[in-house]
XYZ file of C-alpha atoms in Angstrom:
261
model
C 116.610 110.129 115.653
C 114.275 110.600 118.642
C 112.370 113.407 116.916
C 111.725 111.333 113.782
C 110.720 108.255 115.794
C 108.224 110.249 117.819
C 106.772 111.758 114.668
C 106.018 108.333 113.254
C 105.059 106.580 116.499
C 102.902 107.103 119.575
C 105.823 108.251 121.701
C 106.551 105.142 123.772
C 105.336 106.473 127.145
C 106.833 104.660 130.156
C 104.249 103.538 132.725
C 105.649 102.628 136.187
C 104.624 99.207 137.551
C 105.108 97.459 140.873
C 108.427 95.741 141.345
C 111.996 96.424 140.324
C 113.520 96.914 136.909
C 115.074 94.080 134.937
C 118.711 93.131 135.377
C 121.270 91.876 132.831
C 120.332 88.330 133.908
C 116.596 88.762 133.300
C 115.224 86.521 130.534
C 113.659 88.312 127.529
C 110.604 86.445 126.184
C 108.825 87.365 122.930
C 105.031 86.882 123.112
C 102.795 86.869 120.039
C 99.650 88.945 120.687
C 97.316 89.804 117.794
C 95.805 92.682 119.795
C 99.054 94.652 119.389
C 98.857 96.979 116.345
C 100.989 96.110 113.321
C 104.554 97.289 113.826
C 103.839 98.011 117.490
C 104.864 96.437 120.793
C 104.228 96.252 124.523
C 107.264 95.709 126.714
C 106.872 94.579 130.332
C 110.256 95.389 131.815
C 110.527 93.795 135.264
C 113.027 91.891 137.349
C 111.510 88.422 137.043
C 110.948 88.541 133.249
C 110.951 90.895 130.290
C 107.992 90.308 127.955
C 107.928 91.719 124.413
C 104.356 91.471 123.104
C 103.980 91.931 119.347
C 101.882 90.867 116.367
C 104.522 90.882 113.622
C 108.263 90.814 112.998
C 108.551 94.607 112.760
C 106.899 95.030 116.134
C 109.130 92.390 117.699
C 112.264 94.106 116.414
C 111.050 97.492 117.642
C 110.247 95.965 121.033
C 113.678 94.385 121.318
C 115.224 97.729 120.413
C 113.240 99.299 123.256
C 114.527 96.632 125.665
C 118.059 97.624 124.657
C 117.276 101.293 125.281
C 115.840 100.530 128.717
C 118.812 98.356 129.642
C 121.198 101.227 128.950
C 119.095 103.787 130.865
C 120.141 103.934 134.519
C 117.758 106.755 135.467
C 115.021 104.501 136.880
C 114.772 101.582 139.333
C 111.149 100.431 139.119
C 109.470 98.038 136.712
C 108.013 99.609 133.573
C 105.481 98.952 130.849
C 106.224 100.596 127.501
C 103.825 100.499 124.553
C 104.241 102.033 121.116
C 102.858 101.684 117.595
C 103.321 103.501 114.262
C 100.874 106.282 113.428
C 101.297 105.641 109.687
C 101.449 102.313 107.890
C 103.990 103.501 105.298
C 106.948 105.506 106.579
C 109.244 106.444 103.697
C 112.593 108.027 103.040
C 113.212 109.408 99.537
C 116.784 109.314 98.257
C 117.550 111.078 94.967
C 120.526 109.493 93.190
C 119.728 110.984 89.782
C 122.443 113.624 90.091
C 125.347 111.208 89.472
C 125.972 110.758 93.198
C 125.388 107.033 93.693
C 126.087 105.834 97.268
C 128.597 103.052 97.782
C 127.309 99.670 98.909
C 128.565 100.360 102.444
C 126.603 103.623 102.428
C 123.431 101.794 101.387
C 123.991 99.252 104.183
C 124.353 102.035 106.743
C 121.317 103.889 105.383
C 119.059 100.840 105.604
C 120.320 100.102 109.117
C 119.526 103.661 110.218
C 116.092 103.439 108.577
C 115.345 100.269 110.521
C 116.353 101.958 113.769
C 114.126 104.932 112.934
C 111.311 102.491 112.141
C 111.063 103.685 108.549
C 109.782 100.891 106.336
C 110.096 102.161 102.759
C 113.111 103.423 100.814
C 112.136 105.378 97.717
C 114.976 105.658 95.245
C 114.743 108.304 92.537
C 117.148 106.968 89.937
C 116.518 109.265 86.966
C 119.023 108.341 84.256
C 121.362 106.583 86.745
C 120.246 103.061 85.846
C 121.455 100.751 83.100
C 118.336 100.921 80.928
C 118.663 98.487 78.042
C 119.114 100.259 74.707
C 119.831 103.638 76.304
C 123.523 103.247 76.979
C 124.331 106.670 75.558
C 122.324 108.270 78.387
C 123.848 106.544 81.418
C 127.317 105.737 80.106
C 130.021 107.246 82.316
C 127.686 107.967 85.256
C 128.424 104.860 87.400
C 124.731 103.908 87.229
C 122.989 101.248 89.264
C 122.659 97.930 87.458
C 119.676 95.608 87.623
C 121.759 93.224 89.729
C 122.678 95.979 92.185
C 119.061 97.052 92.477
C 118.010 93.453 93.188
C 120.752 93.190 95.819
C 119.582 96.420 97.425
C 115.997 95.136 97.424
C 117.153 91.994 99.242
C 119.072 94.087 101.788
C 115.994 96.229 102.413
C 113.765 93.179 102.766
C 116.073 91.702 105.398
C 115.628 94.867 107.480
C 111.862 95.170 107.105
C 112.187 97.913 104.497
C 110.503 97.904 101.086
C 112.429 99.273 98.100
C 110.375 101.448 95.756
C 111.833 103.250 92.766
C 110.633 106.768 91.997
C 110.325 108.432 88.607
C 109.392 111.916 87.408
C 107.322 111.413 84.240
C 107.581 115.021 83.056
C 110.567 116.827 84.545
C 114.331 116.330 85.019
C 115.050 114.713 81.654
C 117.932 117.064 80.824
C 120.513 114.357 80.243
C 118.205 112.468 77.876
C 116.978 115.497 75.935
C 120.509 116.830 75.440
C 121.105 113.925 73.027
C 119.849 114.142 69.421
C 118.153 110.728 69.654
C 115.751 112.009 72.334
C 115.442 115.694 71.425
C 112.114 115.213 69.635
C 110.566 113.982 72.881
C 111.010 117.387 74.519
C 108.238 119.867 75.204
C 110.695 122.565 74.075
C 113.394 120.917 71.910
C 115.392 124.164 71.746
C 115.006 124.928 75.441
C 113.616 128.157 76.864
C 114.689 131.646 77.836
C 113.582 132.807 81.292
C 112.508 136.284 82.397
C 116.136 137.260 82.989
C 117.163 136.328 79.475
C 119.013 133.172 80.517
C 118.751 130.124 78.265
C 117.818 126.755 79.759
C 118.228 123.493 77.819
C 115.156 121.262 77.393
C 114.297 119.380 80.580
C 110.714 118.139 80.245
C 109.060 115.449 78.185
C 106.150 116.494 76.033
C 102.834 115.113 77.318
C 102.231 112.716 74.411
C 101.093 109.071 74.133
C 104.471 108.236 72.612
C 106.300 109.597 75.641
C 103.919 107.819 77.998
C 104.806 104.541 76.279
C 108.497 105.455 76.385
C 108.451 106.227 80.125
C 106.369 103.121 80.745
C 109.097 100.954 79.242
C 111.658 102.432 81.621
C 109.299 101.870 84.526
C 108.892 98.208 83.571
C 112.671 97.702 83.782
C 112.841 99.316 87.222
C 109.904 97.304 88.542
C 111.420 94.043 87.322
C 114.704 94.801 89.075
C 113.361 96.091 92.391
C 110.791 93.330 92.778
C 108.226 95.083 95.004
C 105.778 95.919 92.213
C 105.311 99.481 93.506
C 106.428 102.773 92.000
C 106.443 106.358 93.226
C 105.261 108.522 90.329
C 106.422 112.040 91.169
C 104.612 115.226 90.270
C 107.517 117.664 90.386
C 106.725 121.215 89.322
C 106.820 121.802 85.596
C 108.040 125.040 84.016
C 107.712 124.133 80.328
C 104.283 122.485 80.052
C 102.037 124.494 77.773
C 104.880 126.510 76.258
C 105.732 124.159 73.391
C 104.203 121.043 71.886
C 101.318 120.984 74.382
C 100.402 124.667 73.926
C 97.280 124.012 71.837
C 96.022 121.338 74.265
C 96.567 123.640 77.226
C 94.682 126.447 75.472
C 91.744 124.093 74.861
C 91.641 122.210 78.164
C 93.554 124.309 80.654
C 96.996 123.812 82.203
C 95.815 121.899 85.274
C 93.892 119.281 83.269
C 96.737 118.689 80.803
C 99.197 118.394 83.712
């Protein structure tokens, strides 16, 4: 936890001040100060009063967490000033649930709590097929997918802890479960799959780069955005192994693999 926090933040250096440290009876007073960076704090930890200077709710919570840390640390006796602020505005954790391993609600609660303590402020959830997309029941049936209601509930949980929920989608790769079904096979770059250099056959896994597939993926994105509520999406660029080998071969020959990708 300490390593991750230091990576995202200034490091919370402790500066000794005149006087003695706070006691359990010392009053903790939040002070709004617009000069404190967003998400940051200044804690004046002294016997007569503990001041937590902040400019927003995230900074106040982080400052109060620091007060708790100082109260439990018996290695010092003098008054201290501790200041800290995030180095990056967005501090994300990406969780991939597309492999049919959906966390329980209690696991999500614990995850968001840990994220708050680590001062991470964005949970990116790669759902893949594990969402109840309307009209695509044959894809997610039997996978215990997240429902729109569950995603909204998770978004509310995140919001209460200063975390933003953002769904993530891979527009080209990891469509194996979809493309294994006859109804979606014609969307594949290689409908019959591919054979690698070792002679092993791999089923189709990537969407062909076509306007029709862009519209198709866009419809799925719209459902996710409506459920999560934040209006943001992480569009992944995971490595492709099939692009240019099937339906997009002619385009790649004309324009080059990088441009088509």
